[in-house]
Short mmCIF file of C-alpha atoms in Angstrom, two decimals:
data_model
loop_
_atom_site.label_atom_id
_atom_site.label_comp_id
_atom_site.label_asym_id
_atom_site.label_seq_id
_atom_site.Cartn_x
_atom_site.Cartn_y
_atom_site.Cartn_z
CA MET A 9 -19.56 -21.11 5.23
CA ALA A 10 -16.43 -19.57 3.72
CA ASN A 11 -12.87 -20.72 3.15
CA GLY A 12 -10.03 -18.54 4.35
CA ILE A 13 -6.28 -18.52 4.83
CA VAL A 14 -5.00 -18.82 8.39
CA PHE A 15 -1.45 -18.56 9.71
CA SER A 16 -1.71 -21.39 12.21
CA ALA A 17 1.94 -21.39 13.34
CA LYS A 18 5.29 -19.88 12.40
CA ASP A 19 5.83 -20.31 8.65
CA ARG A 20 2.61 -22.34 8.32
CA ALA A 21 -0.29 -21.14 6.14
CA GLU A 22 -3.41 -23.27 5.75
CA ILE A 23 -6.99 -23.17 4.51
CA GLU A 24 -9.74 -23.21 7.13
CA GLN A 25 -13.52 -23.10 7.07
CA LEU A 26 -15.26 -20.09 8.63
CA GLU A 27 -18.81 -19.53 9.79
CA LEU A 28 -20.51 -16.47 8.34
CA SER A 29 -22.20 -14.09 10.75
CA PRO A 30 -25.75 -12.87 10.08
CA LEU A 31 -25.89 -10.03 7.58
CA GLY A 32 -26.30 -6.65 9.28
CA ASP A 33 -28.58 -3.90 7.97
CA ASN A 34 -25.53 -1.81 6.96
CA GLU A 35 -23.58 -4.69 5.46
CA VAL A 36 -22.97 -6.10 2.01
CA ARG A 37 -21.76 -9.66 1.38
CA GLY A 38 -20.56 -11.61 -1.62
CA ARG A 39 -18.06 -13.97 -3.19
CA THR A 40 -14.45 -12.87 -3.32
CA ILE A 41 -13.01 -12.57 -6.81
CA VAL A 42 -9.45 -11.71 -5.85
CA SER A 43 -7.43 -10.78 -2.77
CA LEU A 44 -3.99 -9.18 -2.65
CA ILE A 45 -0.91 -10.28 -0.73
CA SER A 46 1.14 -7.60 1.04
CA PRO A 47 4.51 -9.40 1.32
CA GLY A 48 6.17 -7.19 3.95
CA THR A 49 3.27 -7.17 6.38
CA GLU A 50 2.25 -10.79 5.87
CA PHE A 51 5.78 -12.19 6.18
CA ALA A 52 6.19 -10.23 9.41
CA TRP A 53 3.02 -11.87 10.72
CA LEU A 54 3.98 -15.31 9.42
CA SER A 55 7.35 -15.20 11.18
CA GLY A 56 5.95 -13.78 14.41
CA ASP A 57 4.93 -15.37 17.69
CA SER A 58 1.18 -14.79 17.91
CA PHE A 59 -1.09 -17.36 16.24
CA PRO A 60 -3.54 -18.04 14.76
CA LEU A 61 -3.64 -15.00 12.46
CA ARG A 62 -6.03 -14.48 9.57
CA PRO A 63 -4.18 -12.33 7.04
CA GLY A 64 -5.40 -10.14 4.26
CA TYR A 65 -4.90 -6.66 2.99
CA ALA A 66 -7.36 -6.00 0.20
CA ALA A 67 -9.97 -7.75 -1.91
CA VAL A 68 -12.45 -7.24 -4.70
CA PHE A 69 -15.76 -9.08 -4.35
CA GLU A 70 -19.13 -9.32 -6.07
CA ALA A 71 -22.10 -7.97 -4.13
CA GLN A 72 -24.63 -10.76 -3.69
CA GLU A 73 -26.52 -9.92 -0.46
CA ILE A 74 -27.35 -6.38 0.60
CA GLY A 75 -28.54 -5.21 4.02
CA ALA A 76 -31.78 -3.25 4.41
CA SER A 77 -30.04 0.09 5.13
CA VAL A 78 -27.37 -0.13 2.41
CA THR A 79 -27.43 2.57 -0.26
CA GLY A 80 -25.45 2.99 -3.48
CA VAL A 81 -24.72 -0.72 -3.93
CA ALA A 82 -26.50 -3.13 -6.28
CA THR A 83 -26.23 -6.89 -6.61
CA GLY A 84 -23.58 -7.78 -9.15
CA ASP A 85 -21.41 -4.74 -8.37
CA HIS A 86 -17.69 -5.39 -8.05
CA LEU A 87 -16.54 -3.79 -4.81
CA PHE A 88 -13.07 -2.95 -3.50
CA CYS A 89 -12.45 -3.38 0.23
CA MET A 90 -9.72 -3.87 2.80
CA GLY A 91 -10.73 -7.48 3.26
CA PRO A 92 -8.95 -10.69 4.28
CA HIS A 93 -7.90 -13.71 2.24
CA ARG A 94 -11.17 -15.59 2.23
CA SER A 95 -13.78 -16.73 -0.26
CA VAL A 96 -16.57 -14.45 1.03
CA GLN A 97 -16.38 -10.80 2.11
CA GLN A 98 -18.84 -9.15 4.48
CA LEU A 99 -18.44 -5.47 5.37
CA ASP A 100 -20.20 -2.27 6.34
CA PHE A 101 -21.07 -0.63 3.01
CA ARG A 102 -19.29 2.59 4.03
CA TYR A 103 -15.99 0.75 3.71
CA VAL A 104 -16.35 -0.44 0.13
CA LEU A 105 -15.88 1.33 -3.18
CA LYS A 106 -17.45 0.39 -6.50
CA VAL A 107 -14.86 -0.75 -9.03
CA PRO A 108 -15.18 1.03 -12.40
CA ASP A 109 -16.76 -1.21 -15.02
CA ASN A 110 -13.68 -1.15 -17.26
CA LEU A 111 -11.24 -2.10 -14.49
CA ALA A 112 -10.28 -5.76 -13.98
CA PRO A 113 -10.54 -6.96 -10.35
CA GLU A 114 -6.91 -8.14 -10.26
CA ILE A 115 -5.82 -4.59 -11.13
CA ALA A 116 -8.37 -2.81 -8.94
CA VAL A 117 -7.11 -4.63 -5.85
CA LEU A 118 -3.70 -2.93 -6.26
CA THR A 119 -5.42 0.21 -5.02
CA ARG A 120 -4.65 -0.89 -1.48
CA LEU A 121 -0.87 -0.91 -1.93
CA ALA A 122 -0.95 2.34 -3.89
CA GLY A 123 -2.86 3.85 -0.99
CA VAL A 124 0.04 3.25 1.39
CA SER A 125 1.95 6.24 0.01
CA MET A 126 -1.15 8.30 -0.81
CA THR A 127 -1.18 9.81 2.69
CA THR A 128 2.33 11.16 2.11
CA LEU A 129 1.20 12.65 -1.20
CA MET A 130 -1.70 14.34 0.62
CA SER A 131 0.41 15.68 3.48
CA THR A 132 3.84 16.57 2.05
CA LYS A 133 5.13 20.13 1.90
CA ALA A 134 6.76 19.35 -1.46
CA ARG A 135 4.96 20.80 -4.44
CA PRO A 136 4.54 19.63 -8.07
CA GLY A 137 7.75 20.24 -9.96
CA ASP A 138 9.88 19.44 -6.91
CA VAL A 139 12.31 16.52 -6.88
CA VAL A 140 11.03 13.41 -5.08
CA VAL A 141 13.26 10.39 -4.42
CA VAL A 142 11.63 7.01 -3.75
CA THR A 143 13.90 4.47 -2.06
CA GLY A 144 12.85 0.85 -2.46
CA ALA A 145 11.03 -0.26 -5.62
CA GLY A 146 9.06 -3.16 -4.23
CA PRO A 147 5.26 -3.22 -4.58
CA VAL A 148 4.69 -0.05 -2.52
CA GLY A 149 7.64 1.89 -3.96
CA LEU A 150 6.79 1.01 -7.57
CA LEU A 151 3.29 2.40 -7.13
CA ALA A 152 4.46 5.39 -5.07
CA SER A 153 6.84 6.49 -7.80
CA GLN A 154 4.00 6.47 -10.32
CA LEU A 155 1.61 8.36 -8.03
CA PHE A 156 4.12 11.16 -7.49
CA GLN A 157 4.98 11.34 -11.19
CA LEU A 158 1.27 11.50 -12.05
CA SER A 159 0.96 14.40 -9.62
CA GLY A 160 3.62 16.45 -11.37
CA TYR A 161 6.76 15.74 -9.36
CA GLU A 162 10.22 15.02 -10.77
CA VAL A 163 10.69 11.44 -9.56
CA ALA A 164 13.86 9.40 -9.06
CA VAL A 165 13.88 5.83 -7.76
CA VAL A 166 16.68 4.00 -5.97
CA ASP A 167 16.84 0.22 -5.63
CA PRO A 168 19.79 -2.20 -5.82
CA ASP A 169 17.70 -4.95 -7.45
CA PRO A 170 18.06 -4.94 -11.28
CA ILE A 171 14.68 -6.62 -11.83
CA ARG A 172 12.92 -3.96 -9.81
CA ARG A 173 14.81 -1.20 -11.62
CA ARG A 174 13.68 -2.60 -14.99
CA GLN A 175 10.09 -2.66 -13.77
CA VAL A 176 10.29 0.97 -12.67
CA LEU A 177 11.77 1.99 -16.01
CA GLY A 178 9.00 0.06 -17.77
CA ALA A 179 6.45 2.02 -15.74
CA GLY A 180 7.75 5.25 -17.23
CA ILE A 181 10.07 6.52 -14.48
CA LYS A 182 13.20 7.78 -16.24
CA GLN A 183 15.59 8.42 -13.35
CA VAL A 184 16.39 5.05 -11.78
CA TYR A 185 19.54 4.29 -9.77
CA PRO A 186 21.12 1.27 -8.03
CA ALA A 187 22.36 3.52 -5.21
CA MET A 188 21.65 7.01 -3.96
CA PRO A 189 22.89 9.42 -6.69
CA PHE A 190 25.03 11.73 -4.59
CA ASP A 191 27.04 12.66 -7.70
CA ASP A 192 23.97 13.79 -9.71
CA PRO A 193 23.56 17.56 -9.27
CA ARG A 194 19.91 17.36 -10.39
CA ILE A 195 19.11 15.38 -7.24
CA ALA A 196 21.85 15.75 -4.61
CA GLY A 197 20.87 18.61 -2.35
CA GLN A 198 17.78 19.24 -4.48
CA ALA A 199 15.28 16.64 -3.27
CA ALA A 200 12.31 18.22 -1.52
CA LEU A 201 11.07 14.81 -0.41
CA VAL A 202 12.47 11.32 0.08
CA VAL A 203 9.85 8.59 0.38
CA ASP A 204 11.49 5.55 1.94
CA CYS A 205 9.55 2.42 0.96
CA SER A 206 12.33 0.00 1.92
CA GLY A 207 12.27 0.08 5.71
CA HIS A 208 16.10 -0.03 5.49
CA GLU A 209 17.92 2.28 7.88
CA GLY A 210 20.77 2.75 5.39
CA ALA A 211 18.31 4.11 2.82
CA VAL A 212 16.86 6.47 5.42
CA LEU A 213 20.33 7.81 6.27
CA ASP A 214 21.10 8.31 2.57
CA GLY A 215 17.77 10.09 2.20
CA CYS A 216 18.62 12.48 5.03
CA ARG A 217 21.91 13.25 3.31
CA ILE A 218 20.51 13.93 -0.17
CA THR A 219 17.60 16.22 0.65
CA ARG A 220 17.74 19.95 0.22
CA PRO A 221 17.75 21.96 3.47
CA HIS A 222 14.37 21.66 5.17
CA GLY A 223 13.50 18.72 2.90
CA GLU A 224 11.32 15.89 4.16
CA VAL A 225 12.22 12.23 4.65
CA VAL A 226 9.09 10.14 5.17
CA LEU A 227 9.20 6.57 6.49
CA VAL A 228 6.61 4.66 4.48
CA GLY A 229 8.37 1.28 4.59
CA VAL A 230 8.11 -0.48 7.95
CA PRO A 231 11.50 -1.15 9.63
CA TRP A 232 10.60 -4.72 10.53
CA ARG A 233 14.16 -5.62 11.60
CA ARG A 234 17.63 -4.16 11.91
CA LEU A 235 19.59 -4.48 8.66
CA THR A 236 22.87 -2.60 9.31
CA ASP A 237 25.32 -1.64 12.04
CA LEU A 238 24.47 2.05 11.79
CA TYR A 239 24.13 4.06 14.97
CA ALA A 240 21.28 6.44 15.68
CA HIS A 241 23.92 9.17 15.84
CA ASP A 242 24.55 8.76 12.10
CA VAL A 243 20.93 9.63 11.33
CA LEU A 244 20.75 12.36 13.98
CA HIS A 245 23.88 14.01 12.61
CA ALA A 246 22.42 14.10 9.08
CA VAL A 247 19.03 15.34 10.31
CA PHE A 248 20.53 18.12 12.43
CA ASN A 249 23.09 19.39 9.95
CA ASN A 250 20.86 19.19 6.87
CA PHE A 251 17.77 20.64 8.64
CA VAL A 252 15.79 17.52 7.69
CA HIS A 253 12.13 17.01 8.56
CA LEU A 254 12.13 13.28 9.34
CA ARG A 255 8.71 11.78 10.01
CA SER A 256 6.59 8.69 9.91
CA GLY A 257 4.69 7.82 6.76
CA TRP A 258 1.90 6.27 8.83
CA GLU A 259 -0.92 5.88 6.33
CA TRP A 260 -3.65 6.34 8.97
CA GLU A 261 -2.57 9.93 9.63
CA VAL A 262 -5.67 10.98 7.71
CA PRO A 263 -9.16 9.69 8.62
CA ILE A 264 -10.44 6.48 7.05
CA LEU A 265 -13.50 8.37 5.76
CA SER A 266 -13.76 12.05 4.82
CA LYS A 267 -15.53 14.46 7.12
CA SER A 268 -17.72 17.19 5.70
CA PHE A 269 -17.10 20.83 6.51
CA LYS A 270 -19.57 22.05 9.13
CA TRP A 271 -19.22 25.42 10.84
CA GLU A 272 -20.71 24.22 14.11
CA GLU A 273 -18.20 21.37 14.34
CA LEU A 274 -15.33 23.67 13.44
CA LEU A 275 -16.33 26.08 16.21
CA GLU A 276 -16.44 23.17 18.65
CA GLY A 277 -12.87 22.23 17.76
CA TYR A 278 -13.44 19.26 15.47
CA ASN A 279 -10.82 18.66 12.78
CA ASN A 280 -12.80 18.48 9.56
CA GLN A 281 -10.69 16.69 6.97
CA PRO A 282 -11.82 16.37 3.36
CA GLN A 283 -8.93 14.05 2.54
CA SER A 284 -9.13 10.49 3.78
CA VAL A 285 -7.87 6.98 3.19
CA PHE A 286 -10.96 6.20 1.11
CA SER A 287 -10.86 9.43 -0.87
CA GLY A 288 -7.32 8.40 -1.82
CA PHE A 289 -8.52 4.93 -2.78
CA ALA A 290 -11.23 6.45 -4.99
CA LYS A 291 -8.67 8.56 -6.87
CA ILE A 292 -6.39 5.56 -7.38
CA LEU A 293 -9.23 3.37 -8.70
CA HIS A 294 -10.00 5.94 -11.38
CA TRP A 295 -6.32 6.40 -12.28
CA LEU A 296 -6.04 2.63 -12.69
CA ALA A 297 -9.21 2.53 -14.80
CA ASP A 298 -7.83 5.31 -17.01
CA GLY A 299 -4.60 3.36 -17.55
CA ARG A 300 -2.53 6.10 -15.94
CA ILE A 301 -0.76 3.64 -13.62
CA CYS A 302 1.31 0.95 -15.33
CA THR A 303 0.44 -2.59 -14.23
CA GLU A 304 0.97 -4.64 -17.41
CA GLY A 305 3.00 -7.80 -16.74
CA LEU A 306 3.38 -6.94 -13.05
CA VAL A 307 0.73 -9.19 -11.47
CA ARG A 308 1.08 -12.90 -10.70
CA ALA A 309 -2.21 -14.78 -10.27
CA VAL A 310 -2.25 -17.78 -7.92
CA SER A 311 -4.79 -20.22 -6.56
CA PRO A 312 -5.64 -20.35 -2.83
CA THR A 313 -5.66 -24.15 -2.74
CA ASP A 314 -2.10 -24.45 -1.34
CA PRO A 315 -1.29 -21.27 0.59
CA SER A 316 1.93 -22.69 2.08
CA SER A 317 3.44 -23.01 -1.39
CA ILE A 318 2.42 -19.42 -2.26
CA TYR A 319 4.28 -17.96 0.70
CA ALA A 320 7.24 -20.32 0.26
CA ASP A 321 7.60 -19.26 -3.39
CA LEU A 322 7.30 -15.61 -2.42
CA LYS A 323 9.94 -15.99 0.28
CA ALA A 324 12.26 -17.71 -2.22
CA ARG A 325 11.59 -14.85 -4.68
CA LYS A 326 10.39 -17.25 -7.38
CA PHE A 327 8.01 -14.62 -8.72
CA ASP A 328 9.47 -11.78 -10.77
CA GLU A 329 6.17 -9.92 -10.63
CA PRO A 330 5.92 -7.49 -7.69
CA PHE A 331 2.21 -8.10 -7.12
CA VAL A 332 0.68 -11.46 -6.19
CA SER A 333 -3.10 -11.81 -6.26
CA ILE A 334 -5.10 -14.79 -5.05
CA HIS A 335 -7.96 -15.73 -7.41
CA TRP A 336 -10.65 -17.47 -5.40
CA ASN A 337 -12.35 -19.16 -8.35
CA ARG A 338 -9.05 -20.48 -9.70
CA ASP A 339 -8.20 -24.18 -9.29
CA SER A 340 -4.59 -24.22 -10.49
#
């Protein structure tokens, strides 16, 4: 048996007991150490109309049982996965990554949110040294700004929230603004890429207006609901007149797992892709382990015993920390 969080009705989160399925030959199973809340996605589910839902975005667990065909995993390994909020994880071993020995589980699990913008980093036409503007400095935007800076870009971040701006500055990003810096000649008309992590249509319009000609505006943040009275014409006008490449930041644009290069498959028309969601995760895990991504003071640890209070506190913005991790062996 396992315990897990279930959204049983609108704005209602509870703990339920779950039966474990038999362990498959390709599967690994073990106790969850920590799971990570994705506020945007989970609040959209919690306020929706389809229940029950069993949420979860990422987890780190300890390998305890290993299927007969599993390779590269040993009992006791700490493994990162895209797992739900529950006390036991059970997955195909191809969809787990070993956590470096020097990386704490509550930091390793942030890999999932950093991975949201990794696809954009893999696919953008912008090159190191170019100006990149990140709009929205919530959990995804804070990590995105660091990934692009690590990769050699000149990064600026825009967010109206002073707490978030302080966190971005503390992470080593030097150009931080409460509103789009149209009066800064280093950025206005110079940005090769705008990564919108806010899901706010006003930020997207501003992004289309500040890019250089033929610059990209990538929609990483999900537009869960309408936030302004803007018309589509406002965005279309900016896109057309500024020659903007406006596109989705859908993270599954690359394969989940990398595909090897094989001439016979290439000749048959297969799209061999060395980059993948999991190759991005692997890079991020090592950057976290090397201390190249700032996380100090940014993670709030909570217990799963009262999930309703966790989500209520998050909704009321009682946590200053951008990342909230559920520790499954924590009682209070």
